Every structure is written in structure tokens, then in C-alpha cells.
Coordinates of C-alpha atoms in Angstrom, one line a residue:
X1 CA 0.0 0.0 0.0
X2 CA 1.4 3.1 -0.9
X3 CA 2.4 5.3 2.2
X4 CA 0.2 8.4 0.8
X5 CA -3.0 8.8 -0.5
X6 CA -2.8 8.6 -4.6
X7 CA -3.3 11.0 -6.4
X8 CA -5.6 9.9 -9.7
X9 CA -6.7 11.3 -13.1
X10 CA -9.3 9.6 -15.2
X11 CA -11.3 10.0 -18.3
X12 CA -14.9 8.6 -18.7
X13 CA -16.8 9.2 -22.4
X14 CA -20.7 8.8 -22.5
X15 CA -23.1 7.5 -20.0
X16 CA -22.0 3.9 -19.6
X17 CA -18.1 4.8 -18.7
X18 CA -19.3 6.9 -15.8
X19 CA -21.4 4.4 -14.4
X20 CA -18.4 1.9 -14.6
X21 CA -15.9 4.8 -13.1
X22 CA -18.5 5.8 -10.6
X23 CA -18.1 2.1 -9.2
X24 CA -14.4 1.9 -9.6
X25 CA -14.3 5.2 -7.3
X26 CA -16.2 3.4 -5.3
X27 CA -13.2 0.5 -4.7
X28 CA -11.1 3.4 -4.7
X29 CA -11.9 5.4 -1.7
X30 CA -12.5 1.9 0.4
X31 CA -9.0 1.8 -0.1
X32 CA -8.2 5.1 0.4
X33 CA -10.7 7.8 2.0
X34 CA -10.7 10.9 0.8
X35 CA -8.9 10.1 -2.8
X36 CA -8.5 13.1 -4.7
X37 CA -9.6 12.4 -8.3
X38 CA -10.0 14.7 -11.7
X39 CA -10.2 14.7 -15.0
X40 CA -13.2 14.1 -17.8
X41 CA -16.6 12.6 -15.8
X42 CA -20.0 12.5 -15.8
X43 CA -22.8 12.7 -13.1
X44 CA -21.9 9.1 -11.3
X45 CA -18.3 10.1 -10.6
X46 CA -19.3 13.7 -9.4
X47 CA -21.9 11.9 -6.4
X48 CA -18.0 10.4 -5.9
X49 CA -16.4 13.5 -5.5
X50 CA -14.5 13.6 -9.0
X51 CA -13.5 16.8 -9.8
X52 CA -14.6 17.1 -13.8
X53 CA -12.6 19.6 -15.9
X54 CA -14.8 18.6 -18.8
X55 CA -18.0 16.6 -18.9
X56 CA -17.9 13.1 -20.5
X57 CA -20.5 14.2 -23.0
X58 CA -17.9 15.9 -24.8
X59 CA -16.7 12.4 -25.9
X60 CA -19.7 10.9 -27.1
X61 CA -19.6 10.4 -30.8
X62 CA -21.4 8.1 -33.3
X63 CA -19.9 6.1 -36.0
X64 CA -16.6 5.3 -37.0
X65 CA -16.1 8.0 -39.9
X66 CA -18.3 11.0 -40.8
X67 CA -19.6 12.4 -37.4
X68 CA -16.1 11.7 -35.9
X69 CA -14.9 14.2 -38.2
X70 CA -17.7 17.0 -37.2
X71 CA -16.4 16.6 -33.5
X72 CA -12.9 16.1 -34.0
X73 CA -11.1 19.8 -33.5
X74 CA -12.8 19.4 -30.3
X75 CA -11.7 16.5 -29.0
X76 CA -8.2 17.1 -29.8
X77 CA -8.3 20.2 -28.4
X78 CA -9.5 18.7 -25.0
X79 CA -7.2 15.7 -25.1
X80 CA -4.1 18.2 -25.8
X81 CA -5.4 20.5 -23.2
X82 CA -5.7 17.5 -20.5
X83 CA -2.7 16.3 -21.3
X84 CA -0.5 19.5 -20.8
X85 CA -2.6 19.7 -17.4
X86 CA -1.6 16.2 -16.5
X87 CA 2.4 16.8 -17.5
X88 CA 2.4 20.0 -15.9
X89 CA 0.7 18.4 -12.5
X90 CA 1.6 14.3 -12.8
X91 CA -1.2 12.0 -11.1
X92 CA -0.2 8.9 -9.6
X93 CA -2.1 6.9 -11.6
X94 CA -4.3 8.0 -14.8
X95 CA -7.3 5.2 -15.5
X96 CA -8.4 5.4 -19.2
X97 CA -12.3 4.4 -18.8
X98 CA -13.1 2.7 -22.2
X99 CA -13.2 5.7 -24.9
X100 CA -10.3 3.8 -26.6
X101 CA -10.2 6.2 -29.4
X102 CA -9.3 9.0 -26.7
X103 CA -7.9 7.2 -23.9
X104 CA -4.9 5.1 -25.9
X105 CA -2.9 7.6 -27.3
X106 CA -3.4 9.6 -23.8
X107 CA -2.2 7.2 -22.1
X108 CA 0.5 6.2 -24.2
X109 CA 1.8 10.4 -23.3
X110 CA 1.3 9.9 -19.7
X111 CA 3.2 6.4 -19.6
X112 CA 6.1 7.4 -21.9
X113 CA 6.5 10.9 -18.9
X114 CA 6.6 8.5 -16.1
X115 CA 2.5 8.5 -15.0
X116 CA 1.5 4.8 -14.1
X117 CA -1.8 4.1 -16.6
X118 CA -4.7 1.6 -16.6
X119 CA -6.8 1.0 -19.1
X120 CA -10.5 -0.1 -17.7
X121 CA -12.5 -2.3 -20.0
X122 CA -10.6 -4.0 -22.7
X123 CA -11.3 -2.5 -26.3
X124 CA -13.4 -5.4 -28.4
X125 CA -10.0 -6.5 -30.2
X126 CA -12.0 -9.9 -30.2
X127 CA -15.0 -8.7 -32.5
X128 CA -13.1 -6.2 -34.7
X129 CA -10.1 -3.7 -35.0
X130 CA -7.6 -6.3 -33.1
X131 CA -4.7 -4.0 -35.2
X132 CA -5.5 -2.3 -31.8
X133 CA -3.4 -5.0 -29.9
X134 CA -0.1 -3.2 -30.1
X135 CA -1.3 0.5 -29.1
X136 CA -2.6 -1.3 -25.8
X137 CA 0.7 -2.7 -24.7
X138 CA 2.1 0.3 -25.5
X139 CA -0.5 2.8 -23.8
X140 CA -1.1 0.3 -20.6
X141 CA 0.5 -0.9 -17.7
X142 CA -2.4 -2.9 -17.1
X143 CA -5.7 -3.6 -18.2
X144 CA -8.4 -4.2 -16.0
X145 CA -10.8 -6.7 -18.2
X146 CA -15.3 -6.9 -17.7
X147 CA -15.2 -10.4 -19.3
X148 CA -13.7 -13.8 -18.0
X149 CA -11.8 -14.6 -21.8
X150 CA -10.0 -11.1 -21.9
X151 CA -6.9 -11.3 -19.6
X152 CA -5.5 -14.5 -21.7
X153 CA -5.9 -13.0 -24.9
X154 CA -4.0 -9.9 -23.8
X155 CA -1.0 -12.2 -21.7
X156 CA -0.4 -14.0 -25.3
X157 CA 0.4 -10.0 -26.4
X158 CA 2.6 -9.6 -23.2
X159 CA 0.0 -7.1 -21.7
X160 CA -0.5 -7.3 -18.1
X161 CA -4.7 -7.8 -17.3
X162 CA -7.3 -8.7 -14.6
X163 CA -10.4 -9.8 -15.1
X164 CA -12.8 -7.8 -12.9
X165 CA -16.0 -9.2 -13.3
X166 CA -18.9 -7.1 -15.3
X167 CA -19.8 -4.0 -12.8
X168 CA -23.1 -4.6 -14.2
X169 CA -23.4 -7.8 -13.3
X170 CA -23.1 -6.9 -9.5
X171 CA -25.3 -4.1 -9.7
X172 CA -28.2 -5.8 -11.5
X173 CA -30.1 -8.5 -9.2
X174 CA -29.9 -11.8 -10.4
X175 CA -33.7 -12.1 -9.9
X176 CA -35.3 -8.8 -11.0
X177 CA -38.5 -7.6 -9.4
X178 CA -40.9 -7.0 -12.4
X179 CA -43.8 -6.5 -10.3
X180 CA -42.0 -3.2 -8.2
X181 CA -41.0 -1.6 -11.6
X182 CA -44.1 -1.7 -13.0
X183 CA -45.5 0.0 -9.5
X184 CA -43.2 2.5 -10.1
X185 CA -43.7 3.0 -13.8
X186 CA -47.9 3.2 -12.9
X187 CA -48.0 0.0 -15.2
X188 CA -50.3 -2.8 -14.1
X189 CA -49.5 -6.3 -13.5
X190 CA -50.4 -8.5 -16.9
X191 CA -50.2 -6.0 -19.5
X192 CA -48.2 -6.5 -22.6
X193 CA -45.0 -4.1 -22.0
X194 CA -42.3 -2.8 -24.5
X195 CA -39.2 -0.9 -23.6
X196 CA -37.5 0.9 -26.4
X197 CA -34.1 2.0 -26.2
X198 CA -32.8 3.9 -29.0
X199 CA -29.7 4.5 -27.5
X200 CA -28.2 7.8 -25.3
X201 CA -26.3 9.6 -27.6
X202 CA -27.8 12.6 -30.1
X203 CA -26.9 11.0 -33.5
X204 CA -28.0 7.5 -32.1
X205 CA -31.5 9.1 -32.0
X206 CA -31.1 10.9 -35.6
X207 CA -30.2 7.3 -37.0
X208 CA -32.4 4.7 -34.6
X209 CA -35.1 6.3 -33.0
X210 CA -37.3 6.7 -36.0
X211 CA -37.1 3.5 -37.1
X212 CA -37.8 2.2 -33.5
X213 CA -41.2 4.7 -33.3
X214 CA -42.5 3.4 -36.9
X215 CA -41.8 0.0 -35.5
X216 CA -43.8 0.7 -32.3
X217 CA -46.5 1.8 -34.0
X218 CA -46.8 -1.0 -36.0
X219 CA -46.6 -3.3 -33.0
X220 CA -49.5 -1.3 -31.5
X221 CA -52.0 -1.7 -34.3
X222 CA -51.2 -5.6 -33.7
X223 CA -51.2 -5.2 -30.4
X224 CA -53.7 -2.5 -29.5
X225 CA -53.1 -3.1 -25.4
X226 CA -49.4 -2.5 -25.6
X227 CA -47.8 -0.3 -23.3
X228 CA -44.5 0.9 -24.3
X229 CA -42.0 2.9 -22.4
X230 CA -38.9 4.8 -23.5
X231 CA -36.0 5.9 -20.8
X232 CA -34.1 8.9 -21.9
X233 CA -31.4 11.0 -20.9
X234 CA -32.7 14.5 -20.1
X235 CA -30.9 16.5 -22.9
X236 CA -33.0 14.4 -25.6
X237 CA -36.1 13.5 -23.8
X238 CA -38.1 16.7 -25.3
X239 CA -36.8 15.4 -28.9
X240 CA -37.6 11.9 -28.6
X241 CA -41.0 13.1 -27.1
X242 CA -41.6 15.0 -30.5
X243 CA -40.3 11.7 -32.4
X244 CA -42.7 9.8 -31.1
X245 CA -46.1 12.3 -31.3
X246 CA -44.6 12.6 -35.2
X247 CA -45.6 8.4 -35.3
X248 CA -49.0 9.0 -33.8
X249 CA -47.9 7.1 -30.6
X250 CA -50.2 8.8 -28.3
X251 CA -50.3 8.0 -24.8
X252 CA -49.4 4.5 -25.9
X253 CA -45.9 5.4 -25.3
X254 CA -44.7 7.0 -22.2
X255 CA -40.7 8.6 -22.1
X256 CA -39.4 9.2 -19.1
X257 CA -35.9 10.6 -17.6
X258 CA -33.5 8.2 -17.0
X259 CA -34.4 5.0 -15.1
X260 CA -33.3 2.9 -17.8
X261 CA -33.1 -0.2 -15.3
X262 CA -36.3 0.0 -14.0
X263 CA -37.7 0.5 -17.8
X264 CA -35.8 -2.9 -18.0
X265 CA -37.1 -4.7 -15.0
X266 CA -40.8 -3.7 -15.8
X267 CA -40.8 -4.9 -19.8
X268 CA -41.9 -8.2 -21.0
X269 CA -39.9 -7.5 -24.3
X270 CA -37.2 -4.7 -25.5
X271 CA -36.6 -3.2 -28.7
X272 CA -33.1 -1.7 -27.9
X273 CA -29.9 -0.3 -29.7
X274 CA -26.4 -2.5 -29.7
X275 CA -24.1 -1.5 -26.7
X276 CA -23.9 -1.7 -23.1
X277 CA -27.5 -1.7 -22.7
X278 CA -27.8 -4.8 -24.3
X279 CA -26.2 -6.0 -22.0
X280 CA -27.9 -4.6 -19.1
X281 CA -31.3 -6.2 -20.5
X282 CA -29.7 -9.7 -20.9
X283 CA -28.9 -9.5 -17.0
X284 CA -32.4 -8.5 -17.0
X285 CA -33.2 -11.5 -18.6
X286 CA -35.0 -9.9 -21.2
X287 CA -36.3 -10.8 -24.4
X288 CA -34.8 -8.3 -27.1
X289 CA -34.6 -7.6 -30.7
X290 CA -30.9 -5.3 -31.3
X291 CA -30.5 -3.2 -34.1
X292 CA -28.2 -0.2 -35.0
X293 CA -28.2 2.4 -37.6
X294 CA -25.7 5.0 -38.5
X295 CA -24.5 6.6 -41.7
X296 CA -23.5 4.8 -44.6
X297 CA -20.0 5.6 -44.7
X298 CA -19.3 4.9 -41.0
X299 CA -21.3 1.5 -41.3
X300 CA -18.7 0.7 -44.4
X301 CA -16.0 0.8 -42.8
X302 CA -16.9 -0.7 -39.5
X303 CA -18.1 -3.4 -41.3
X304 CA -14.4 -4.2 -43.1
X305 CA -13.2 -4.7 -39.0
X306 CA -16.0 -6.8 -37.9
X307 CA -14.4 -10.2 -36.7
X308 CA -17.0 -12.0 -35.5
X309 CA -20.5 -12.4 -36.7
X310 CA -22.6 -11.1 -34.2
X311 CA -22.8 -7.4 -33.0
X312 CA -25.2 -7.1 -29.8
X313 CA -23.2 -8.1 -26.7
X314 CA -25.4 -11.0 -25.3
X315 CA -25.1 -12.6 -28.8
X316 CA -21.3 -12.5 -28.6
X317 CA -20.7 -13.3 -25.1
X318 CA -23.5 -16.3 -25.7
X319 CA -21.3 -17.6 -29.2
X320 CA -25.0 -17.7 -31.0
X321 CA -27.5 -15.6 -32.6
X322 CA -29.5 -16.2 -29.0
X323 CA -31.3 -13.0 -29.9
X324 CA -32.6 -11.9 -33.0
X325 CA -30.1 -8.6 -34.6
X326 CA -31.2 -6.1 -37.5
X327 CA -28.7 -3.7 -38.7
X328 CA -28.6 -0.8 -40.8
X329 CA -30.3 -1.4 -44.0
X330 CA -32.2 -4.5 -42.2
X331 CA -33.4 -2.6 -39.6
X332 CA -36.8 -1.5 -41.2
X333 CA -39.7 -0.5 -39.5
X334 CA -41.7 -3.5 -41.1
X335 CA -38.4 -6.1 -39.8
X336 CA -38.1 -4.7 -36.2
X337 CA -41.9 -4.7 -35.2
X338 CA -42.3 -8.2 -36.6
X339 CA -38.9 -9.3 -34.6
X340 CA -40.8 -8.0 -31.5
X341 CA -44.2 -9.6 -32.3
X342 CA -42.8 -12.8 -32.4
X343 CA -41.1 -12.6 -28.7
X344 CA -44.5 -11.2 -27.8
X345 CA -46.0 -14.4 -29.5
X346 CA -43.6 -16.9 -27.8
X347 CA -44.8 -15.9 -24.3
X348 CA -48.0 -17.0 -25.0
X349 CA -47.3 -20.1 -26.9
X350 CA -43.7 -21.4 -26.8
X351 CA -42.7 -20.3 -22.9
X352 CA -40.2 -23.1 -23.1
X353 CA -38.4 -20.8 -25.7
X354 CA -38.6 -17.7 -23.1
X355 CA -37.1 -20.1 -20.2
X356 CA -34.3 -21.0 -21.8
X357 CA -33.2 -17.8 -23.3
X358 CA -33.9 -17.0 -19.8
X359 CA -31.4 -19.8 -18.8
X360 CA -29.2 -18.4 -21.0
X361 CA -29.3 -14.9 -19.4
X362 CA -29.0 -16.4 -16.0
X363 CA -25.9 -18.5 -16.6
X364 CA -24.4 -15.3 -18.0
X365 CA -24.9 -13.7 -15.3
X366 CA -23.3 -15.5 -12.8
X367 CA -20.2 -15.9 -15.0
X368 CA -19.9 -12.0 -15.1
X369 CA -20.9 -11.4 -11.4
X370 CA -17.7 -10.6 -9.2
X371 CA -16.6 -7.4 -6.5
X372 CA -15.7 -5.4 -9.2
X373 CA -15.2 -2.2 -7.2
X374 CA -12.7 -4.2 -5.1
X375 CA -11.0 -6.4 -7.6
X376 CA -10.6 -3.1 -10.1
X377 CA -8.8 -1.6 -7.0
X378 CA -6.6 -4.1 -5.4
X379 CA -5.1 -4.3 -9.2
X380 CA -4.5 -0.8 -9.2
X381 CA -3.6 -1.0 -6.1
X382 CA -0.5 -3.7 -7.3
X383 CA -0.1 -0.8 -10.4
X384 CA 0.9 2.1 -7.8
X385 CA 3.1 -0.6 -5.6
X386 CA 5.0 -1.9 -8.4

């Protein structure tokens, strides 16, 4: 254990990296009360006490190409400002919270002037862009890994990793209580219930969220009883909420401000975008249908990476198409709300199928389900003492 308290820098893009640094500080400061803590953050880390020069927000692009290159004076003007600041005033430790694209070449700065760095959540070098392999063992002194395969890939590169568990996975309940999150969504018991996530970034709801609305109100002409619920961050609910008036939803649909998990909890079925929440909804045990959307050029070239054949996380982590996927230019309104239908159909006549994706889920679960918070900090811990 060091004989001071450290001092740390970290950078957190978009909504999911703050959760998973918000639970990291967590581990932190049981290891060392008071830690003093800066950098780029969102909401979660500030109820920790991070100091945020800029807000994670700043980070959160879409695509691979085209948007990218709206943003990018930006970002490089941030990155090269945060890292004069972190020169000028070295941190003990900097932890790089996923935002690969920012976080590498930062770190790889930091490292080369003498700042220990730790790279949380290993970039998906499994499902496409592993040319990313050697800017890791550069950028890194370690890598602190969310799934249980991760730490023996990177060894084979020489790359020092420990897998942490899914934060996720301890934060979710094994066995969600559907029956509470409908109370507090004003939803009753047995109706039909579809959560719609078109994802928490501006240009993921220019791309997805139109699609999703025509979907949805296709699945309410079949299903006239439907409730359907949409969780959005506060900067975008007033736009989704004139989205979805635009598809003659009505008081079908409801949107409300966060509360993503207990949107999750309280569905019988989700029609979500691919990323972390995907994720979230398969610890939720969820039926889903995943789809993306973004623009043409950016889906080219992601598509020349892609390694694996699957996209959404549960479908990757699972090996097999458990869960239906439509992407880009399959992701029609007519596609998506009959994808839904049919999960909607096989809880009233095939529950055998619903149990064992529900199996599937479950088993999942428990393989992603450690102390994260503590595990993430005792290897950091090692990092400092090195």
C-alpha cells in the first residue's frame, strides 16, 4: 500500500463509462478515504467526488467516420489541453475508462512521462479492430478486463490484465423484481409491455429512433393493449418526445428521464440499440430484438473490421444468434416490429423458448458477477506498488 494517499486522473466518455468509473471510485476510496480524483466525468463520478474539468458528454460520438470528423477539432483540443494539465501536475495513476479512441494515445503520453496508466474495459480487439493489440501494450501498464476470456488474450500479447467481473453484473439483481418496476412506472401487472431504447447519444436518435417509433406503431396496431416505455437522458427526452407524437404514438408510449433499469425490470420485451445496454437487458433476462443504424459511410468501414459475426453483446458473449439482430439497412420498420411480435407471441405459446433464453441470461450472469469495485482496486492498487 502506498504510504500516501494517490493521487488519480481519469477520463470517462458517454453515460456507460461513468457508471463503470463511478463504481471503480467506489473501490477506490474503500482503499483510500478521501482520494482526490480529476479529470473528464459525468454525473456518477461527481456523487463520488470527481473533480470534472470537462463533462464526459464531450466524448460521445457516433460512428466510426463521418460524425467523428464534425467533432474532432474538439476533442483534440480537449485531449491536448488534458494532457499538458496532467504533464504540468503528474497524477499517480491516470485510468483510461473505455473511450479507446481518446484514452490510448493519452495514455501512451502519460506512460512514456513516467504516470503509471490503466486502461479499464478492454477494447473489443475480439469482435473487430484487433490492429488495436499493439497501441494497448504500448498505452497500458495494465488492463483491467469486464469479461472472464480477456486477460489470456492480452497475456499471449505480453499485456498485463485482470479480469474484474462485469460492474453490471453486480449491480443488477440476479432475480429482478418485475412487479416493483411496473409499480413505479404506474404500469399494471399482466399487461403487454415494450421498452424501447434507441440509445443515449444525439446521433443515435437521428439514425435509430425513427425507425424504432414506426416499429412501435406498427406493433400497437397488432397489439392494440401494448404499453410501451422509453428511458431517456434529459438533454434528448423533449426530442424523442416530438419523435414519437410525429408516429402518432399517443399516450401508448410514455418517455421518461433516466431509469433505464427499471424501464428494464418492468418490460416483458425490448426493442433496444447495440451497446452496453444490451447488455444490461440480458442481466435483465429480457427478451430483445438489437438493431443499429448510422451513416452509410461509417457503417462501411466498421463493417471491413467486424471479426465475429454477431454485434449485440449477449449474442457474442452467448457464441450464438440467441437474440434476433437487424442492422442498418435491415433494420426496417416492417423487420423490427415483426422481430418484437414474435417474442411477444412466444410468451404466450412457446414459454419453453422464453425459459431457456432465460437460462441463457442467468448463466451469464453469474459468470460476469464478481466485487468489481474491489478487484478493479486491489489491481491498481499492485499498479501504484509496483
Amino acid at each position: 500500500m502506498p504510504n500516501h494517499t494517490p493521487r488519480v486522473a481519469m477520463v470517462a466518455g458517454e453515460t456507460s463509462g461513468d457508471l463503470l468509473a463511478g463504481l471503480l471510485l467506489d473501490g477506490l476510496q474503500d482503499l483510500w478515504p478521501g482520494l482526490p480524483s480529476g479529470g473528464i466525468g459525468g454525473a456518477q463520478m461527481a456523487q463520488r467526488g470527481f473533480d470534472a474539468w470537462w463533462p464526459s458528454e464531450k466524448l460521445a460520438v457516433h460512428g466510426y467516420s463521418f460524425e467523428l470528423l464534425r467533432r474532432l477539432a474538439e476533442i483534440i483540443l480537449i485531449r491536448k489541453r488534458l494532457r499538458a494539465r496532467l504533464l504540468q501536475s503528474k497524477p499517480d495513476v491516470f485510468i483510461g475508462v473505455d473511450a479507446p479512441d481518446f484514452n490510448l494515445g493519452l495514455e501512451m503520453d502519460l506512460r512514456a512521462a513516467g504516470v503509471k496508466t490503466v486502461h479499464f474495459v478492454c477494447p473489443s480487439i475480439w469482435a473487430w479492430r484487433a490492429e488495436r493489440i499493439e497501441k494497448i501494450r504500448r498505452a497500458a501498464d495494465h488492463v483491467l478486463c469486464i469479461f472472464p476470456f480477456e486477460p489470456e488474450l492480452l497475456a499471449g500479447h505480453g499485456i498485463a490484465a485482470t479480469y474484474v467481473g462485469h460492474p453490471l453484473a453486480g449491480v443488477i439483481p440476479l432475480e429482478p423484481d418485475r412487479t416493483a418496476a411496473r409499480a413505479r412506472l404506474g404500469l399494471a401487472e399482466g399487461e403487454p409491455v415494450l421498452a424501447i431504447l434507441p440509445g443515449s447519444r444525439s446521433a443515435e436518435v437521428q439514425y435509430i429512433a425513427p425507425g424504432f417509433f414506426q416499429a412501435a406503431a406498427l406493433i400497437r396496431r397488432a397489439l392494440p393493449a401494448i404499453k410501451m416505455i422509453v428511458p431517456a437522458v434529459p438533454a434528448l427526452h423533449e426530442r424523442l418526445k416530438r419523435m414519437a407524437h410525429d408516429c402518432g404514438l399517443g399516450d401508448a408510449l410514455t418517455i421518461v428521464v433516466g431509469q433505464s433499469h427499471t424501464v428494464l425490470a418492468a418490460c416483458d420485451v425490448t426493442l433496444i440499440a447495440s451497446g452496453t445496454a444490451t447488455l444490461e437487458a440480458a442481466l435483465f433476462k429480457r427478451p430483445m430484438v438489437i438493431s443499429y443504424r448510422m451513416h452509410p459511410w461509417s457503417w462501411r468501414l466498421m463493417r471491413r473490421k467486424q471479426l465475429q459475426p454477431w454485434v449485440g453483446l449477449p449474442n457474442i458473449l452467448c457464441g450464438d444468434f440467441v437474440v434476433p439482430e437487424l442492422l442498418q439497412d435491415a433494420a426496417t420498420p416492417q423487420a423490427l416490429s415483426a422481430a418484437v411480435l414474435d417474442w411477444f407471441a412466444a410468451r404466450q405459446h412457446q414459454p419453453e423458448r422464453i425459459s431457456a433464453l432465460h437460462q441463457r441470461f442467468a448463466a451469464l450472469h453469474h459468470s460476469l458477477r464478481r466485487n468489481t469495485p474491489q478487484l478493479a482496486a486491489d489491481a491498481i492498487r499492485k499498479v501504484l506498488t509496483a
